[in-house]
Amino acid sequence: MCVVFLVVERTRSMLLGLGIVLGFASIGFLCWLLFLCAVYAAPLFVAAMVCTILYDHGVLSGAHAILAGIAAGIVVLATGQAILASSRDPALRVAVSVQLALPAALAGFGTTLGFCGMGDMSAMPAYLFATFGALCVGGAAWTRLCAIQSA
């Protein structure tokens, strides 16, 4: 009886440790994915808005609105990358980079605020962490956009 109890307690503590490790690993994976995909926040936002507007106003049906939204997102992504790749004007490059990096910063703010909400954090520290997350994600998107060299 005592041996069974010790085995159960040992298994329970191992599973608790495994849960903590996997929890940290999954949050780390989600943060890595956020930083990797931050550049695509603006085209995704445009695609979602076009799809929503076309569907809500009855212009297109569901599948057609989704296809139109995807096409709009592709146009925004291709246009932004083409401008960054072909322009040598620093003011134009900064303007396009800012337009593409701001939605990434907003996505970083929302994601970090969501991560803070998973714990038991009060409002002020949560918003401070979320602001720091927005700066980090926006900065990462800005860095990746500035790495596109002009031809």
PDB file of C-alpha atoms in Angstrom:
ATOM      1  CA  MET A   1       0.000   0.000   0.000  1.00  0.00           C
ATOM      2  CA  CYS A   2       2.777   2.404   0.925  1.00  0.00           C
ATOM      3  CA  VAL A   3       4.746   1.515  -2.228  1.00  0.00           C
ATOM      4  CA  VAL A   4       1.742   2.226  -4.451  1.00  0.00           C
ATOM      5  CA  PHE A   5       1.266   5.607  -2.761  1.00  0.00           C
ATOM      6  CA  LEU A   6       4.924   6.534  -3.351  1.00  0.00           C
ATOM      7  CA  VAL A   7       4.706   5.527  -7.033  1.00  0.00           C
ATOM      8  CA  VAL A   8       1.534   7.592  -7.503  1.00  0.00           C
ATOM      9  CA  GLU A   9       3.072  10.633  -5.775  1.00  0.00           C
ATOM     10  CA  ARG A  10       6.247  10.362  -7.828  1.00  0.00           C
ATOM     11  CA  THR A  11       4.244  10.078 -11.058  1.00  0.00           C
ATOM     12  CA  ARG A  12       2.095  13.057 -10.098  1.00  0.00           C
ATOM     13  CA  SER A  13       5.125  15.265  -9.414  1.00  0.00           C
ATOM     14  CA  MET A  14       6.754  14.179 -12.697  1.00  0.00           C
ATOM     15  CA  LEU A  15       3.593  15.048 -14.619  1.00  0.00           C
ATOM     16  CA  LEU A  16       3.402  18.410 -12.881  1.00  0.00           C
ATOM     17  CA  GLY A  17       6.993  19.163 -13.884  1.00  0.00           C
ATOM     18  CA  LEU A  18       6.307  17.990 -17.426  1.00  0.00           C
ATOM     19  CA  GLY A  19       3.258  20.265 -17.606  1.00  0.00           C
ATOM     20  CA  ILE A  20       5.265  23.271 -16.477  1.00  0.00           C
ATOM     21  CA  VAL A  21       8.042  22.570 -18.975  1.00  0.00           C
ATOM     22  CA  LEU A  22       5.586  22.023 -21.829  1.00  0.00           C
ATOM     23  CA  GLY A  23       3.701  25.189 -20.848  1.00  0.00           C
ATOM     24  CA  PHE A  24       6.854  27.287 -21.087  1.00  0.00           C
ATOM     25  CA  ALA A  25       7.832  25.570 -24.327  1.00  0.00           C
ATOM     26  CA  SER A  26       4.450  26.250 -25.906  1.00  0.00           C
ATOM     27  CA  ILE A  27       4.514  29.936 -24.902  1.00  0.00           C
ATOM     28  CA  GLY A  28       8.036  30.177 -26.312  1.00  0.00           C
ATOM     29  CA  PHE A  29       6.888  28.541 -29.545  1.00  0.00           C
ATOM     30  CA  LEU A  30       3.966  30.960 -29.856  1.00  0.00           C
ATOM     31  CA  CYS A  31       6.278  33.939 -29.261  1.00  0.00           C
ATOM     32  CA  TRP A  32       8.700  32.644 -31.897  1.00  0.00           C
ATOM     33  CA  LEU A  33       5.808  32.188 -34.327  1.00  0.00           C
ATOM     34  CA  LEU A  34       4.603  35.727 -33.593  1.00  0.00           C
ATOM     35  CA  PHE A  35       8.034  37.190 -34.326  1.00  0.00           C
ATOM     36  CA  LEU A  36       8.353  35.089 -37.482  1.00  0.00           C
ATOM     37  CA  CYS A  37       4.956  36.064 -38.883  1.00  0.00           C
ATOM     38  CA  ALA A  38       4.896  39.694 -37.700  1.00  0.00           C
ATOM     39  CA  VAL A  39       5.762  41.023 -41.161  1.00  0.00           C
ATOM     40  CA  TYR A  40       2.559  39.533 -42.547  1.00  0.00           C
ATOM     41  CA  ALA A  41       0.225  41.291 -40.080  1.00  0.00           C
ATOM     42  CA  ALA A  42      -0.682  44.138 -42.461  1.00  0.00           C
ATOM     43  CA  PRO A  43      -1.617  41.916 -45.428  1.00  0.00           C
ATOM     44  CA  LEU A  44      -3.591  39.632 -43.110  1.00  0.00           C
ATOM     45  CA  PHE A  45      -5.426  42.621 -41.644  1.00  0.00           C
ATOM     46  CA  VAL A  46      -6.278  43.934 -45.116  1.00  0.00           C
ATOM     47  CA  ALA A  47      -7.429  40.494 -46.247  1.00  0.00           C
ATOM     48  CA  ALA A  48      -9.678  40.084 -43.208  1.00  0.00           C
ATOM     49  CA  MET A  49     -11.168  43.558 -43.571  1.00  0.00           C
ATOM     50  CA  VAL A  50     -11.882  43.182 -47.300  1.00  0.00           C
ATOM     51  CA  CYS A  51     -13.457  39.787 -46.726  1.00  0.00           C
ATOM     52  CA  THR A  52     -15.590  41.074 -43.861  1.00  0.00           C
ATOM     53  CA  ILE A  53     -16.751  44.214 -45.674  1.00  0.00           C
ATOM     54  CA  LEU A  54     -17.624  42.390 -48.888  1.00  0.00           C
ATOM     55  CA  TYR A  55     -19.532  39.673 -47.045  1.00  0.00           C
ATOM     56  CA  ASP A  56     -21.336  41.925 -44.544  1.00  0.00           C
ATOM     57  CA  HIS A  57     -22.605  44.321 -47.207  1.00  0.00           C
ATOM     58  CA  GLY A  58     -23.865  41.487 -49.366  1.00  0.00           C
ATOM     59  CA  VAL A  59     -21.541  42.234 -52.264  1.00  0.00           C
ATOM     60  CA  LEU A  60     -20.141  38.707 -52.478  1.00  0.00           C
ATOM     61  CA  SER A  61     -21.011  35.306 -51.068  1.00  0.00           C
ATOM     62  CA  GLY A  62     -18.816  33.601 -48.459  1.00  0.00           C
ATOM     63  CA  ALA A  63     -16.338  31.784 -50.715  1.00  0.00           C
ATOM     64  CA  HIS A  64     -16.039  34.691 -53.121  1.00  0.00           C
ATOM     65  CA  ALA A  65     -15.488  37.169 -50.298  1.00  0.00           C
ATOM     66  CA  ILE A  66     -12.741  34.952 -48.881  1.00  0.00           C
ATOM     67  CA  LEU A  67     -11.033  34.734 -52.276  1.00  0.00           C
ATOM     68  CA  ALA A  68     -11.295  38.519 -52.732  1.00  0.00           C
ATOM     69  CA  GLY A  69      -9.792  39.041 -49.265  1.00  0.00           C
ATOM     70  CA  ILE A  70      -6.911  36.692 -50.040  1.00  0.00           C
ATOM     71  CA  ALA A  71      -6.296  38.526 -53.322  1.00  0.00           C
ATOM     72  CA  ALA A  72      -6.285  41.893 -51.520  1.00  0.00           C
ATOM     73  CA  GLY A  73      -3.791  40.604 -48.944  1.00  0.00           C
ATOM     74  CA  ILE A  74      -1.526  39.274 -51.689  1.00  0.00           C
ATOM     75  CA  VAL A  75      -1.678  42.633 -53.479  1.00  0.00           C
ATOM     76  CA  VAL A  76      -0.712  44.505 -50.288  1.00  0.00           C
ATOM     77  CA  LEU A  77       2.171  42.120 -49.584  1.00  0.00           C
ATOM     78  CA  ALA A  78       3.469  42.170 -53.167  1.00  0.00           C
ATOM     79  CA  THR A  79       3.147  45.944 -53.484  1.00  0.00           C
ATOM     80  CA  GLY A  80       4.930  46.597 -50.188  1.00  0.00           C
ATOM     81  CA  GLN A  81       7.775  44.225 -50.986  1.00  0.00           C
ATOM     82  CA  ALA A  82       8.085  45.589 -54.536  1.00  0.00           C
ATOM     83  CA  ILE A  83       8.323  49.153 -53.253  1.00  0.00           C
ATOM     84  CA  LEU A  84      10.911  48.179 -50.637  1.00  0.00           C
ATOM     85  CA  ALA A  85      12.911  46.166 -53.172  1.00  0.00           C
ATOM     86  CA  SER A  86      12.906  48.763 -55.959  1.00  0.00           C
ATOM     87  CA  SER A  87      12.963  52.144 -54.205  1.00  0.00           C
ATOM     88  CA  ARG A  88      16.127  53.939 -53.212  1.00  0.00           C
ATOM     89  CA  ASP A  89      14.305  56.886 -51.644  1.00  0.00           C
ATOM     90  CA  PRO A  90      14.742  56.614 -47.867  1.00  0.00           C
ATOM     91  CA  ALA A  91      11.562  58.560 -47.075  1.00  0.00           C
ATOM     92  CA  LEU A  92       9.431  56.222 -49.188  1.00  0.00           C
ATOM     93  CA  ARG A  93      11.086  53.153 -47.686  1.00  0.00           C
ATOM     94  CA  VAL A  94      10.492  54.454 -44.148  1.00  0.00           C
ATOM     95  CA  ALA A  95       6.850  55.285 -44.926  1.00  0.00           C
ATOM     96  CA  VAL A  96       6.169  51.824 -46.381  1.00  0.00           C
ATOM     97  CA  SER A  97       8.039  50.104 -43.542  1.00  0.00           C
ATOM     98  CA  VAL A  98       6.024  52.010 -40.954  1.00  0.00           C
ATOM     99  CA  GLN A  99       2.759  51.156 -42.710  1.00  0.00           C
ATOM    100  CA  LEU A 100       3.688  47.463 -42.677  1.00  0.00           C
ATOM    101  CA  ALA A 101       5.190  47.384 -39.157  1.00  0.00           C
ATOM    102  CA  LEU A 102       2.409  49.170 -37.241  1.00  0.00           C
ATOM    103  CA  PRO A 103      -0.122  46.312 -37.542  1.00  0.00           C
ATOM    104  CA  ALA A 104       2.635  43.971 -36.362  1.00  0.00           C
ATOM    105  CA  ALA A 105       3.131  46.141 -33.275  1.00  0.00           C
ATOM    106  CA  LEU A 106      -0.610  46.069 -32.594  1.00  0.00           C
ATOM    107  CA  ALA A 107      -0.590  42.289 -32.956  1.00  0.00           C
ATOM    108  CA  GLY A 108       2.329  42.116 -30.519  1.00  0.00           C
ATOM    109  CA  PHE A 109       0.423  44.277 -28.044  1.00  0.00           C
ATOM    110  CA  GLY A 110      -2.657  42.082 -28.219  1.00  0.00           C
ATOM    111  CA  THR A 111      -0.708  38.856 -27.991  1.00  0.00           C
ATOM    112  CA  THR A 112       1.366  39.979 -25.026  1.00  0.00           C
ATOM    113  CA  LEU A 113      -1.732  41.283 -23.268  1.00  0.00           C
ATOM    114  CA  GLY A 114      -3.374  37.910 -23.868  1.00  0.00           C
ATOM    115  CA  PHE A 115      -0.379  36.088 -22.404  1.00  0.00           C
ATOM    116  CA  CYS A 116      -0.518  38.379 -19.370  1.00  0.00           C
ATOM    117  CA  GLY A 117      -4.215  37.604 -19.020  1.00  0.00           C
ATOM    118  CA  MET A 118      -3.471  33.892 -18.740  1.00  0.00           C
ATOM    119  CA  GLY A 119      -1.775  34.575 -15.437  1.00  0.00           C
ATOM    120  CA  ASP A 120      -3.113  36.545 -12.511  1.00  0.00           C
ATOM    121  CA  MET A 121      -1.582  39.926 -13.340  1.00  0.00           C
ATOM    122  CA  SER A 122      -3.110  43.280 -12.508  1.00  0.00           C
ATOM    123  CA  ALA A 123      -3.930  45.803 -15.227  1.00  0.00           C
ATOM    124  CA  MET A 124      -0.992  48.208 -14.967  1.00  0.00           C
ATOM    125  CA  PRO A 125       1.836  45.645 -15.223  1.00  0.00           C
ATOM    126  CA  ALA A 126      -0.077  43.800 -17.938  1.00  0.00           C
ATOM    127  CA  TYR A 127      -0.304  46.941 -20.066  1.00  0.00           C
ATOM    128  CA  LEU A 128       3.360  47.733 -19.419  1.00  0.00           C
ATOM    129  CA  PHE A 129       4.366  44.242 -20.562  1.00  0.00           C
ATOM    130  CA  ALA A 130       2.014  44.533 -23.537  1.00  0.00           C
ATOM    131  CA  THR A 131       3.620  47.846 -24.536  1.00  0.00           C
ATOM    132  CA  PHE A 132       7.050  46.234 -24.288  1.00  0.00           C
ATOM    133  CA  GLY A 133       5.767  43.309 -26.388  1.00  0.00           C
ATOM    134  CA  ALA A 134       4.427  45.741 -28.994  1.00  0.00           C
ATOM    135  CA  LEU A 135       7.799  47.473 -29.181  1.00  0.00           C
ATOM    136  CA  CYS A 136       9.631  44.162 -29.531  1.00  0.00           C
ATOM    137  CA  VAL A 137       7.340  42.705 -32.195  1.00  0.00           C
ATOM    138  CA  GLY A 138       7.095  45.994 -34.095  1.00  0.00           C
ATOM    139  CA  GLY A 139      10.865  46.338 -33.923  1.00  0.00           C
ATOM    140  CA  ALA A 140      11.337  42.808 -35.205  1.00  0.00           C
ATOM    141  CA  ALA A 141       8.974  43.471 -38.113  1.00  0.00           C
ATOM    142  CA  TRP A 142      10.717  46.781 -38.821  1.00  0.00           C
ATOM    143  CA  THR A 143      14.101  45.034 -38.828  1.00  0.00           C
ATOM    144  CA  ARG A 144      12.914  42.324 -41.211  1.00  0.00           C
ATOM    145  CA  LEU A 145      11.361  44.919 -43.522  1.00  0.00           C
ATOM    146  CA  CYS A 146      14.508  47.058 -43.515  1.00  0.00           C
ATOM    147  CA  ALA A 147      16.548  43.983 -44.443  1.00  0.00           C
ATOM    148  CA  ILE A 148      14.910  43.970 -47.893  1.00  0.00           C
ATOM    149  CA  GLN A 149      17.618  45.462 -50.095  1.00  0.00           C
ATOM    150  CA  SER A 150      16.821  47.781 -52.962  1.00  0.00           C
ATOM    151  CA  ALA A 151      17.918  46.608 -56.389  1.00  0.00           C
TER     152      ALA A 151
END
